[in-house]
Amino acid sequence: MKKVFTKEVLIAIAVIVSIGLLYWGINYLKGVNLFTPANYYTVSFEKVNGLKVSAPVTINGFQVGLVSNVSYDYNDGNIDVELSLDKKLRLPIGSEAMIETDMLGTSTIALVLSNEKDNFYEVGADIPGKLQGGLMDNVSNELLPSVSQLLPKVDSILASVNNLLANPALNESVTRLDQITSNLEQLTSQLNKSVPGIFNNVNTLSEDLKTVSGNLSDMTTELNAVPLDSTMRSINETMANLKEITDALKSDNSSLGLLMNDNGLYNHLDQTVLSLDSLFKDIKTNPKRYINVKVF
């Protein structure tokens, strides 16, 4: 009986199995699971920004599929992208597939679902595609025009800075700053030398204040020892006596009071002085009348 599984047949079966495993392994590494059921849709783009096969397809950041194929349509010049999506996912009419590019240049597809609840795309249908500008596109479109407008101002600023640096007044200011710094260093050195003496003077002053404080304390003790009560009584008695004397001088009932307050006595004294003055004048004029000198 002839054998069915000859050596050649076994080798052929092994090669076919190996090729199948190799194909499955390559697709698995790309993220394509051949044993997982999926629905396929097509999206056309003018450019894909380096979109690769097996790039993830997400909805609100959650992966629901991947890019299964990217091909160029030579008829209309667009790039057709085939999406392999989860079998359970249904795309409402009006949904869009948007290419997003991150800072590293990696492109992915994000599905933006519409609010339609009743009508859905059929499996294999064409979905509208939209390209979202990446970071470099935003830089080119927004930042570069601003930079172009800013360059003339930068040139004028640099020219002003050059004029300022070439101004002799700036060199003079720098020289003055050097002199001021030198003076500050000298002042600091003098202060460092003077501070110990100041502290010594402060210590001496502190000792003097302690001595004065001790003297004041001794004086306070001596004042506390003085009999203030008897002294105040003596002062009060003396003041009372002075008041009695003053009252007596003002009164007309005492001799001193009469002498100080009697106008008649003042008039008599005034007349007496005038008479004495007239007498002295007459004595000077006629001395013989009053002095009789006999010579023996």
Short mmCIF file of C-alpha atoms in Angstrom, two decimals:
data_model
loop_
_atom_site.label_atom_id
_atom_site.label_comp_id
_atom_site.label_asym_id
_atom_site.label_seq_id
_atom_site.Cartn_x
_atom_site.Cartn_y
_atom_site.Cartn_z
CA MET A 1 0.00 0.00 0.00
CA LYS A 2 1.31 3.38 -0.99
CA LYS A 3 1.93 5.84 1.86
CA VAL A 4 -0.14 9.08 1.80
CA PHE A 5 2.13 11.17 4.05
CA THR A 6 5.41 10.83 2.34
CA LYS A 7 8.46 12.81 3.24
CA GLU A 8 7.75 15.36 0.51
CA VAL A 9 4.15 15.90 1.69
CA LEU A 10 5.25 16.41 5.28
CA ILE A 11 7.87 18.92 4.17
CA ALA A 12 5.24 20.81 2.13
CA ILE A 13 2.81 20.85 5.06
CA ALA A 14 5.56 22.12 7.37
CA VAL A 15 6.47 24.91 4.91
CA ILE A 16 2.82 25.97 4.54
CA VAL A 17 2.33 26.00 8.31
CA SER A 18 5.55 27.98 8.77
CA ILE A 19 4.48 30.55 6.17
CA GLY A 20 1.11 30.88 7.86
CA LEU A 21 2.67 31.31 11.28
CA LEU A 22 5.12 33.84 9.85
CA TYR A 23 2.29 35.84 8.26
CA TRP A 24 0.26 35.71 11.47
CA GLY A 25 3.29 36.71 13.55
CA ILE A 26 4.13 39.68 11.34
CA ASN A 27 0.54 40.93 11.48
CA TYR A 28 0.41 40.30 15.21
CA LEU A 29 3.52 42.44 15.69
CA LYS A 30 1.82 45.12 13.63
CA GLY A 31 -1.19 44.90 15.93
CA VAL A 32 -3.42 42.97 13.53
CA ASN A 33 -5.06 39.96 15.09
CA LEU A 34 -6.25 37.74 12.27
CA PHE A 35 -8.47 35.70 14.60
CA THR A 36 -10.39 38.72 15.91
CA PRO A 37 -13.45 39.68 13.84
CA ALA A 38 -13.41 43.28 12.60
CA ASN A 39 -15.28 45.67 10.33
CA TYR A 40 -13.38 47.54 7.64
CA TYR A 41 -13.94 51.11 6.49
CA THR A 42 -12.07 53.34 4.05
CA VAL A 43 -11.03 56.99 4.52
CA SER A 44 -9.44 59.25 1.87
CA PHE A 45 -6.94 61.98 2.78
CA GLU A 46 -4.95 64.50 0.77
CA LYS A 47 -1.97 63.80 3.03
CA VAL A 48 -1.44 61.52 5.99
CA ASN A 49 1.57 63.10 7.80
CA GLY A 50 3.49 59.83 7.94
CA LEU A 51 0.55 57.67 9.06
CA LYS A 52 1.73 54.04 9.30
CA VAL A 53 -0.01 50.69 9.07
CA SER A 54 -1.06 49.41 12.51
CA ALA A 55 -1.41 52.98 13.81
CA PRO A 56 -4.12 53.05 16.48
CA VAL A 57 -7.66 54.28 15.84
CA THR A 58 -9.22 55.88 18.93
CA ILE A 59 -12.47 57.37 20.18
CA ASN A 60 -11.94 59.90 22.98
CA GLY A 61 -8.49 58.39 23.56
CA PHE A 62 -9.71 54.78 23.75
CA GLN A 63 -8.40 52.42 21.04
CA VAL A 64 -11.18 50.77 19.01
CA GLY A 65 -9.13 49.57 16.04
CA LEU A 66 -6.09 50.17 13.91
CA VAL A 67 -4.96 51.14 10.43
CA SER A 68 -4.85 47.96 8.38
CA ASN A 69 -3.65 49.42 5.07
CA VAL A 70 -2.43 52.67 3.50
CA SER A 71 -2.39 53.01 -0.31
CA TYR A 72 -2.07 55.79 -2.87
CA ASP A 73 -4.89 56.29 -5.37
CA TYR A 74 -3.25 57.17 -8.67
CA ASN A 75 -6.56 58.26 -10.21
CA ASP A 76 -7.52 61.16 -7.91
CA GLY A 77 -4.19 61.63 -6.09
CA ASN A 78 -5.64 60.92 -2.65
CA ILE A 79 -4.35 58.46 -0.08
CA ASP A 80 -6.76 55.70 0.92
CA VAL A 81 -6.55 54.46 4.48
CA GLU A 82 -8.28 51.24 5.49
CA LEU A 83 -9.49 51.07 9.08
CA SER A 84 -10.00 47.81 10.95
CA LEU A 85 -12.50 48.55 13.73
CA ASP A 86 -14.06 46.53 16.48
CA LYS A 87 -16.92 44.34 15.25
CA LYS A 88 -19.25 45.80 17.87
CA LEU A 89 -18.61 49.40 16.84
CA ARG A 90 -21.20 51.08 14.61
CA LEU A 91 -20.39 54.44 13.05
CA PRO A 92 -23.27 56.95 12.87
CA ILE A 93 -23.79 58.87 9.63
CA GLY A 94 -21.82 62.13 9.75
CA SER A 95 -18.90 60.72 11.76
CA GLU A 96 -15.39 61.75 10.69
CA ALA A 97 -11.92 60.22 10.88
CA MET A 98 -9.30 62.79 11.87
CA ILE A 99 -5.52 62.38 11.63
CA GLU A 100 -3.74 63.71 14.74
CA THR A 101 0.03 64.20 14.99
CA ASP A 102 1.79 64.46 18.35
CA MET A 103 4.98 66.36 19.23
CA LEU A 104 7.18 63.43 18.17
CA GLY A 105 5.60 63.30 14.71
CA THR A 106 3.63 60.09 15.30
CA SER A 107 0.26 60.14 13.51
CA THR A 108 -2.89 58.41 14.71
CA ILE A 109 -6.56 58.46 13.69
CA ALA A 110 -9.24 59.73 16.01
CA LEU A 111 -12.90 59.02 15.21
CA VAL A 112 -15.31 61.89 15.89
CA LEU A 113 -18.79 60.38 16.18
CA SER A 114 -21.87 62.36 15.18
CA ASN A 115 -25.09 62.65 17.19
CA GLU A 116 -27.07 60.52 14.73
CA LYS A 117 -28.89 57.70 16.54
CA ASP A 118 -30.70 55.83 13.79
CA ASN A 119 -28.56 55.81 10.63
CA PHE A 120 -25.14 54.17 10.47
CA TYR A 121 -22.44 53.64 7.87
CA GLU A 122 -22.44 50.24 6.24
CA VAL A 123 -19.38 48.05 6.64
CA GLY A 124 -16.83 48.91 3.94
CA ALA A 125 -18.26 52.40 3.37
CA ASP A 126 -16.14 55.50 2.81
CA ILE A 127 -15.89 57.79 5.87
CA PRO A 128 -15.09 61.50 5.53
CA GLY A 129 -11.53 62.27 6.54
CA LYS A 130 -10.09 65.40 8.12
CA LEU A 131 -6.51 66.42 8.82
CA GLN A 132 -5.75 68.14 12.08
CA GLY A 133 -2.71 70.41 12.06
CA GLY A 134 0.17 69.19 14.13
CA LEU A 135 2.49 71.14 16.38
CA MET A 136 4.87 72.10 13.58
CA ASP A 137 1.96 73.25 11.40
CA ASN A 138 0.76 75.48 14.23
CA VAL A 139 4.28 76.83 14.61
CA SER A 140 4.50 77.55 10.89
CA ASN A 141 1.06 79.15 10.69
CA GLU A 142 1.03 81.12 13.94
CA LEU A 143 4.52 81.62 15.29
CA LEU A 144 6.55 82.28 12.14
CA PRO A 145 4.48 85.31 11.01
CA SER A 146 4.87 86.82 14.48
CA VAL A 147 8.61 86.18 14.35
CA SER A 148 8.79 87.85 10.92
CA GLN A 149 7.05 90.91 12.32
CA LEU A 150 9.32 90.89 15.35
CA LEU A 151 12.63 90.76 13.45
CA PRO A 152 12.65 94.48 12.41
CA LYS A 153 12.00 95.46 16.01
CA VAL A 154 14.83 93.20 17.14
CA ASP A 155 17.14 94.90 14.64
CA SER A 156 16.20 98.34 15.96
CA ILE A 157 16.69 97.13 19.55
CA LEU A 158 20.14 95.76 18.70
CA ALA A 159 21.04 99.04 16.99
CA SER A 160 19.96 100.96 20.10
CA VAL A 161 21.99 98.62 22.29
CA ASN A 162 25.06 99.13 20.09
CA ASN A 163 24.62 102.90 20.29
CA LEU A 164 24.29 102.64 24.06
CA LEU A 165 27.43 100.53 24.35
CA ALA A 166 29.33 102.99 22.15
CA ASN A 167 28.25 105.97 24.26
CA PRO A 168 31.23 107.40 26.25
CA ALA A 169 28.89 108.16 29.13
CA LEU A 170 28.50 104.42 29.72
CA ASN A 171 32.25 103.99 30.15
CA GLU A 172 32.30 106.96 32.52
CA SER A 173 29.46 105.42 34.51
CA VAL A 174 31.32 102.12 34.73
CA THR A 175 34.44 103.98 35.90
CA ARG A 176 32.39 105.80 38.53
CA LEU A 177 30.90 102.54 39.66
CA ASP A 178 34.41 101.15 40.07
CA GLN A 179 35.35 104.20 42.16
CA ILE A 180 32.19 103.87 44.23
CA THR A 181 32.94 100.20 44.80
CA SER A 182 36.48 101.07 45.86
CA ASN A 183 35.18 103.74 48.26
CA LEU A 184 32.70 101.27 49.70
CA GLU A 185 35.49 98.77 50.26
CA GLN A 186 37.56 101.43 52.06
CA LEU A 187 34.53 102.45 54.14
CA THR A 188 33.90 98.82 55.02
CA SER A 189 37.53 98.40 56.05
CA GLN A 190 37.36 101.52 58.25
CA LEU A 191 34.13 100.31 59.81
CA ASN A 192 35.72 96.96 60.54
CA LYS A 193 38.54 98.78 62.32
CA SER A 194 36.22 101.19 64.14
CA VAL A 195 33.62 98.70 65.30
CA PRO A 196 35.78 97.15 68.08
CA GLY A 197 36.51 100.65 69.48
CA ILE A 198 32.82 101.52 69.32
CA PHE A 199 31.98 98.36 71.21
CA ASN A 200 34.64 99.20 73.80
CA ASN A 201 33.13 102.68 74.22
CA VAL A 202 29.71 101.13 74.52
CA ASN A 203 30.99 98.78 77.21
CA THR A 204 32.59 101.71 79.06
CA LEU A 205 29.37 103.72 78.77
CA SER A 206 27.46 100.74 80.08
CA GLU A 207 29.78 100.54 83.12
CA ASP A 208 29.36 104.31 83.71
CA LEU A 209 25.60 103.92 83.52
CA LYS A 210 25.80 101.11 86.06
CA THR A 211 27.84 103.39 88.35
CA VAL A 212 25.36 106.27 87.92
CA SER A 213 22.50 103.89 88.57
CA GLY A 214 24.21 102.75 91.79
CA ASN A 215 24.73 106.37 92.87
CA LEU A 216 21.10 107.17 92.16
CA SER A 217 20.11 104.15 94.19
CA ASP A 218 22.28 105.36 97.10
CA MET A 219 20.82 108.86 96.78
CA THR A 220 17.33 107.43 96.83
CA THR A 221 18.19 105.49 99.97
CA GLU A 222 19.52 108.66 101.64
CA LEU A 223 16.44 110.62 100.59
CA ASN A 224 14.26 107.93 102.05
CA ALA A 225 16.23 108.24 105.31
CA VAL A 226 15.62 112.03 105.53
CA PRO A 227 12.73 112.97 107.98
CA LEU A 228 10.58 114.61 105.36
CA ASP A 229 7.59 114.97 107.67
CA SER A 230 9.42 117.12 110.25
CA THR A 231 11.15 119.09 107.50
CA MET A 232 7.83 119.86 105.80
CA ARG A 233 6.32 120.91 109.17
CA SER A 234 9.22 123.30 109.73
CA ILE A 235 8.80 124.72 106.24
CA ASN A 236 5.08 125.17 106.82
CA GLU A 237 5.71 126.94 110.15
CA THR A 238 8.29 129.22 108.52
CA MET A 239 5.85 130.06 105.73
CA ALA A 240 3.16 130.81 108.32
CA ASN A 241 5.52 133.19 110.17
CA LEU A 242 6.43 134.94 106.92
CA LYS A 243 2.75 135.34 106.18
CA GLU A 244 2.16 136.92 109.62
CA ILE A 245 5.03 139.34 109.04
CA THR A 246 3.70 140.24 105.60
CA ASP A 247 0.22 140.80 107.02
CA ALA A 248 1.70 142.99 109.75
CA LEU A 249 3.56 145.09 107.18
CA LYS A 250 0.33 145.61 105.29
CA SER A 251 -1.72 146.43 108.42
CA ASP A 252 -2.15 150.00 109.76
CA ASN A 253 -2.29 148.74 113.36
CA SER A 254 1.43 147.94 113.64
CA SER A 255 4.41 150.29 113.80
CA LEU A 256 6.01 148.84 110.68
CA GLY A 257 2.68 149.06 108.93
CA LEU A 258 2.34 152.71 109.88
CA LEU A 259 5.88 153.47 108.74
CA MET A 260 5.25 151.78 105.37
CA ASN A 261 1.67 152.96 104.82
CA ASP A 262 1.49 156.48 106.46
CA ASN A 263 1.79 159.16 103.75
CA GLY A 264 2.21 161.91 106.29
CA LEU A 265 5.37 160.34 107.63
CA TYR A 266 6.71 160.13 104.08
CA ASN A 267 5.92 163.84 103.55
CA HIS A 268 7.59 164.85 106.81
CA LEU A 269 10.66 162.84 105.94
CA ASP A 270 10.74 164.43 102.50
CA GLN A 271 10.48 167.95 103.99
CA THR A 272 13.17 167.12 106.52
CA VAL A 273 15.51 165.96 103.78
CA LEU A 274 14.84 169.17 101.83
CA SER A 275 15.55 171.30 104.93
CA LEU A 276 18.78 169.43 105.54
CA ASP A 277 19.77 169.95 101.93
CA SER A 278 19.13 173.69 102.23
CA LEU A 279 21.09 173.79 105.47
CA PHE A 280 24.10 172.08 103.92
CA LYS A 281 24.03 174.47 101.00
CA ASP A 282 23.92 177.49 103.33
CA ILE A 283 26.78 176.06 105.40
CA LYS A 284 28.87 175.76 102.26
CA THR A 285 27.98 179.33 101.25
CA ASN A 286 28.34 181.03 104.68
CA PRO A 287 30.54 178.84 106.83
CA LYS A 288 31.46 181.73 109.18
CA ARG A 289 27.89 181.99 110.21
CA TYR A 290 28.02 178.55 111.72
CA ILE A 291 31.73 178.01 112.53
CA ASN A 292 33.57 180.59 114.67
CA VAL A 293 37.34 180.08 114.80
CA LYS A 294 39.44 182.15 117.31
CA VAL A 295 43.21 182.34 117.15
CA PHE A 296 45.12 183.13 120.39
#
